[in-house]
Each structure stands twice: as structure tokens, then as C-alpha cells.
XYZ file of C-alpha atoms in Angstrom:
309
model
C 72.573 110.665 93.508
C 76.350 110.865 93.065
C 76.985 108.990 96.311
C 75.026 107.031 98.868
C 75.605 107.579 102.555
C 75.124 103.913 103.403
C 75.979 101.778 100.353
C 75.035 98.115 100.600
C 77.736 95.702 101.635
C 78.941 93.583 98.749
C 77.858 89.976 99.316
C 80.708 87.937 100.692
C 81.544 84.655 98.986
C 81.810 81.459 100.996
C 84.860 81.586 103.215
C 87.622 79.021 102.828
C 89.090 77.235 105.807
C 92.338 78.555 107.281
C 94.244 75.656 105.724
C 92.837 76.300 102.239
C 93.454 80.035 102.574
C 97.032 79.374 103.687
C 97.682 77.086 100.684
C 96.199 79.617 98.247
C 98.111 82.479 99.805
C 101.365 80.515 99.741
C 100.894 79.561 96.082
C 100.134 83.163 95.104
C 103.118 84.434 97.077
C 105.481 81.942 95.439
C 104.137 82.838 92.016
C 104.616 86.535 92.679
C 108.139 86.055 93.923
C 108.896 84.012 90.799
C 107.679 86.912 88.649
C 109.657 89.471 90.660
C 112.755 87.243 90.557
C 112.472 86.907 86.775
C 112.439 90.692 86.427
C 115.426 91.071 88.750
C 117.432 88.300 87.098
C 116.835 89.848 83.672
C 118.716 93.001 84.755
C 116.703 94.948 82.178
C 115.473 98.340 83.305
C 112.382 98.191 81.091
C 111.386 94.846 82.642
C 111.395 96.444 86.097
C 109.329 99.467 85.172
C 106.955 97.373 83.048
C 106.152 95.160 86.032
C 105.640 98.212 88.243
C 103.451 99.862 85.611
C 101.325 96.725 85.242
C 100.653 96.642 88.985
C 99.821 100.363 88.992
C 97.212 99.948 86.284
C 95.683 96.771 87.740
C 95.394 98.424 91.156
C 93.899 101.591 89.630
C 91.236 99.596 87.771
C 90.420 97.761 91.009
C 90.149 101.073 92.837
C 87.610 102.516 90.401
C 85.601 99.287 90.666
C 85.634 99.669 94.449
C 84.257 103.193 94.094
C 81.492 101.914 91.837
C 80.638 99.054 94.213
C 80.645 101.536 97.101
C 78.102 103.741 95.357
C 80.485 106.620 94.573
C 80.259 108.128 91.122
C 83.759 109.283 90.291
C 85.692 109.814 87.060
C 87.085 106.342 86.322
C 88.156 106.925 82.742
C 90.018 110.102 83.635
C 91.777 108.434 86.578
C 92.911 105.442 84.517
C 94.187 107.616 81.641
C 95.957 110.024 84.011
C 97.622 107.156 85.918
C 98.798 105.599 82.656
C 100.114 108.911 81.297
C 101.904 109.693 84.561
C 103.524 106.243 84.708
C 104.658 106.298 81.076
C 106.032 109.824 81.439
C 107.841 108.974 84.684
C 109.455 105.862 83.199
C 110.544 107.811 80.148
C 112.286 110.395 82.319
C 113.829 107.734 84.599
C 115.205 105.810 81.627
C 116.475 109.072 80.165
C 118.080 112.042 81.889
C 116.118 111.998 85.124
C 112.763 113.320 86.356
C 112.430 117.124 86.117
C 111.379 118.986 89.248
C 108.110 120.195 87.703
C 106.813 116.767 86.684
C 105.048 115.727 89.892
C 103.563 119.196 90.430
C 102.053 119.172 86.954
C 100.613 115.691 87.551
C 98.956 116.648 90.852
C 97.576 119.828 89.299
C 96.209 117.845 86.341
C 94.492 115.402 88.709
C 92.861 118.180 90.731
C 91.963 120.549 87.894
C 90.851 117.737 85.608
C 88.485 116.247 88.181
C 86.922 119.640 88.932
C 86.598 120.406 85.218
C 84.771 117.123 84.633
C 82.481 117.824 87.595
C 81.344 121.066 85.947
C 79.351 118.926 83.516
C 77.294 117.359 86.321
C 74.602 118.768 88.605
C 75.405 119.438 92.261
C 73.551 116.878 94.373
C 74.497 116.507 98.021
C 78.115 115.657 98.785
C 78.493 113.470 95.680
C 80.432 116.005 93.573
C 83.110 116.737 96.175
C 83.444 112.998 96.911
C 83.946 112.315 93.209
C 86.665 114.961 92.924
C 88.381 114.056 96.205
C 88.397 110.314 95.586
C 89.718 110.786 92.061
C 92.643 112.838 93.375
C 93.109 110.403 96.262
C 93.193 107.408 93.907
C 95.892 108.999 91.774
C 98.111 109.919 94.733
C 97.510 106.672 96.624
C 98.343 104.321 93.755
C 100.051 105.864 90.722
C 102.058 108.459 92.637
C 103.056 106.502 95.743
C 103.673 103.054 94.253
C 105.791 104.487 91.444
C 108.429 105.268 94.063
C 109.390 101.661 93.389
C 110.539 102.795 89.939
C 112.317 105.841 91.374
C 114.257 103.654 93.819
C 115.734 101.638 90.967
C 117.551 104.716 89.679
C 117.990 106.713 92.905
C 121.680 105.824 93.385
C 124.128 105.885 90.472
C 125.958 102.619 89.994
C 127.102 99.976 87.538
C 124.590 98.300 85.234
C 121.195 99.334 83.954
C 119.430 98.884 87.307
C 121.819 99.985 90.080
C 119.096 100.146 92.734
C 117.621 96.715 92.031
C 118.818 95.149 95.285
C 117.635 98.182 97.234
C 114.116 97.738 95.843
C 114.265 94.012 96.560
C 115.323 94.753 100.141
C 112.396 97.135 100.630
C 109.909 94.668 99.129
C 111.242 91.819 101.270
C 110.989 93.800 104.520
C 107.448 94.871 103.612
C 106.218 91.445 102.588
C 107.864 89.689 105.511
C 106.002 92.160 107.716
C 102.727 91.020 106.165
C 103.812 87.388 106.382
C 104.854 87.655 110.022
C 101.587 89.311 111.004
C 99.590 86.608 109.194
C 101.539 83.578 110.432
C 101.974 84.648 114.050
C 98.499 86.150 114.250
C 96.918 82.964 112.860
C 98.919 80.765 115.227
C 98.754 82.580 118.553
C 96.780 85.780 117.960
C 94.448 86.466 120.880
C 94.262 90.196 121.575
C 92.578 92.296 118.892
C 94.602 95.259 117.690
C 92.069 97.514 115.910
C 88.847 95.480 115.682
C 86.736 98.368 114.353
C 88.967 98.516 111.250
C 90.423 95.024 110.820
C 89.015 92.347 113.150
C 91.699 89.833 112.159
C 94.659 91.960 113.268
C 96.107 91.109 116.692
C 98.900 92.487 118.860
C 100.627 89.114 118.680
C 100.562 89.379 114.901
C 101.963 92.907 115.175
C 104.915 91.541 117.149
C 105.409 88.843 114.541
C 105.352 91.495 111.813
C 108.257 93.394 113.377
C 110.217 90.190 114.074
C 109.852 88.968 110.483
C 110.755 92.416 109.131
C 113.988 92.368 111.129
C 114.686 88.845 109.896
C 114.278 89.894 106.268
C 116.087 93.225 106.589
C 119.101 91.917 108.468
C 119.226 88.628 106.567
C 119.239 90.212 103.115
C 121.722 92.845 104.207
C 124.091 90.145 105.465
C 123.768 88.113 102.265
C 123.717 90.840 99.618
C 125.439 93.830 101.168
C 128.090 93.938 98.433
C 125.440 93.842 95.696
C 123.862 97.076 96.895
C 125.200 100.422 95.638
C 127.303 102.932 97.557
C 127.163 106.708 97.412
C 130.025 108.622 95.814
C 131.309 109.266 99.345
C 131.709 105.530 99.850
C 128.812 105.305 102.340
C 126.617 102.250 101.854
C 123.118 103.034 100.598
C 121.557 101.604 103.777
C 124.118 103.206 106.051
C 125.376 100.142 107.943
C 123.985 97.723 110.532
C 122.450 100.229 112.995
C 120.409 101.891 110.242
C 119.424 98.514 108.763
C 117.844 97.584 112.087
C 116.149 100.979 112.480
C 114.930 101.018 108.874
C 113.561 97.478 109.137
C 111.471 98.463 112.154
C 110.342 101.783 110.671
C 109.355 100.158 107.374
C 107.481 97.400 109.201
C 105.466 100.051 111.063
C 104.740 101.828 107.778
C 103.716 98.507 106.224
C 101.206 97.892 109.006
C 99.763 101.399 108.512
C 99.599 100.829 104.760
C 97.735 97.566 105.220
C 95.280 99.159 107.645
C 94.838 102.142 105.311
C 93.336 99.888 102.672
C 91.103 98.359 105.352
C 89.832 101.870 106.130
C 89.137 102.399 102.427
C 87.279 99.113 102.085
C 85.164 99.676 105.186
C 84.358 103.244 104.123
C 83.101 101.943 100.771
C 81.534 98.810 102.326
C 83.329 96.450 99.961
C 84.910 93.122 100.889
C 87.881 92.829 98.502
C 89.663 95.023 95.988
C 89.861 92.117 93.529
C 90.481 88.407 93.070
C 93.518 88.337 90.794
C 95.619 86.585 93.449
C 93.945 83.619 95.220
C 94.372 83.847 98.979
C 95.672 87.423 98.770
C 93.084 89.326 96.785
C 93.706 91.919 94.128
C 96.678 93.937 92.961
C 95.805 96.686 95.434
C 95.924 94.142 98.264
C 99.414 93.260 97.045
C 100.832 96.788 96.902
C 98.931 98.563 99.699
C 101.822 98.259 102.173
C 104.431 99.035 99.507
C 102.661 102.321 98.751
C 103.793 103.443 102.221
C 107.154 101.717 102.667
C 108.865 102.380 99.328
C 108.317 106.173 99.360
C 109.688 106.193 102.909
C 112.754 104.225 101.836
C 113.243 106.585 98.874
C 113.058 109.636 101.139
C 115.610 108.092 103.485
C 118.037 107.349 100.665
C 117.715 110.807 99.134
C 118.133 112.378 102.596
C 121.344 110.404 103.195
C 122.561 111.188 99.683
C 121.970 114.886 100.218
């Protein structure tokens, strides 16, 4: 069979205590921020896109492993190669004269047509073939396409230096990750009322409130500290549009971050797998790291291009 209706749940390892989990998560978070800071301090455009590309490929490999563990027979090799080719091509255009309008359309077409073409070599058994095609296309859009908006944001606004949008990307990452942090800290401390128990039993409404509060703290705090380091449009308008829009954007991005986090929970539960990976102790895999960013950074990019237009 290409897919099983009720794949077995992956055995769960022994659970750590809350204190141990908190220490592991804190250590992983600090290590990640050190890596991100090193890339930002370098002020080298290739360092930025290399880090983004590494996360794209790690998350894609984790995704195909999740499909395998969930009993879905997809096209892992094709998805990995397509994600790599798309990322390399995108970075080449971004570091050059800009991304042509046809590039994304060609990539989506290649993902769809390629998956169907590969399926022609297999027999039709139940709903397995359409799941294989759909989840291959979904994996490409979900990870390689959406997360690479991080790379697009770096070059979205012309400015001095090789990476004019660096602080804009940092602002978006900080708001997103503080959302996750606020939900975890507040939810662990005072969480009582379950938010969506059928999808993520650990999420609470108290944690949701903490997520928004921490997002506002990060968004407003970074804007106050680094406003002058962020680029302006040719009209003189600040890239984030001033204090009212900073507040609105912080809240909107925090909501998108929560949806992005829950989206991966839906994926995991649908495939009956526990974790996407174990690269980051206390956090999980690369996909666990970027799931929220796959929703917030495209939204931030669309806002900036809308204001610029």
C-alpha cells in the first residue's frame, strides 16, 4: 500500500521533567541565537542565505522522514532535490539582479508536474498515489517556498550595505520567537484552560495571552532600540511604518506564529508522529524551529511590499 489509514504511533521516548526540558530548551535557544547573531554581525549576504538554506534542507529532510514514519510513500529524493535547486536558484537571483516574476511559478509547476510524472511509474492503490503527490507539493510549499521569504526580506528594501534588510529579518524572528517563548513560559507557569486540546493538549489560553504580550515586548522593544538601523523607503517612510503599525504588526505576527505552530501539530497528529527531529534538545528538529517563521516572515514580506508599492 502507498499509505495506511491508521499508521502506528511512533513510540515516545521517556519524558523529561519540566525543569530539565526548560534547561534544554534554554540552552538550545541561546545556541541558536548565538548562531543567528554571528550571521548578522558578519554582515555578509552569503552568510545569511547559507544559514537559511541549511535550515530549509534540514527541515525538508525531517519532513520526508515524518512521511515515512507516518506510513506515506512519497517522493523524498525529488522533494529534497527540488528544494535545494529552488533555494540555490533563489539565492543566486537575490544576490544578483533580483528574482524574475516567472521563477516561483516555474518552481510550483515543477513540484506538481514532477510529482505526477513520478507517480506514473507506480500502480494506483487506494488513496496512496494522490497522497504522495499532494504531500510532495505541500512539503515544497510549506518549507522551501514559505521559509525562503526570510531570504527575500533581507533584500526587499534597498539600502546601504550588503544586507539592508538584516534588522527587519531580526525583528520578525524576534517577534515570532518571543511569541513561542511567551506561550511556553506563561502556559507552563499559570496555564489552566486548554486552548485546542484535540490538536495540542499543552496549549492554553493563558499561554496564548503570554504569547501576545511577549510579542509586543519584542516588537516594541527592538523598534525602540534599533529603529535607526532599519531601512527607509525612498519616500522616507520607515520600513515598519511607525509606532502604530509596530504594535499592530507585532500582534498580527504573533497570531500568525500561533497558527504556524499549531499547523505543525496538525501535521504531526495526521501522520501520528511525535517529533519532527531531535537536532535541538528541548525544542526538537529544524522544522520545530521554523514552523512559526514559515507563517510570519511571508506575512511581514507581504506587508513591506504592500507599503512599498
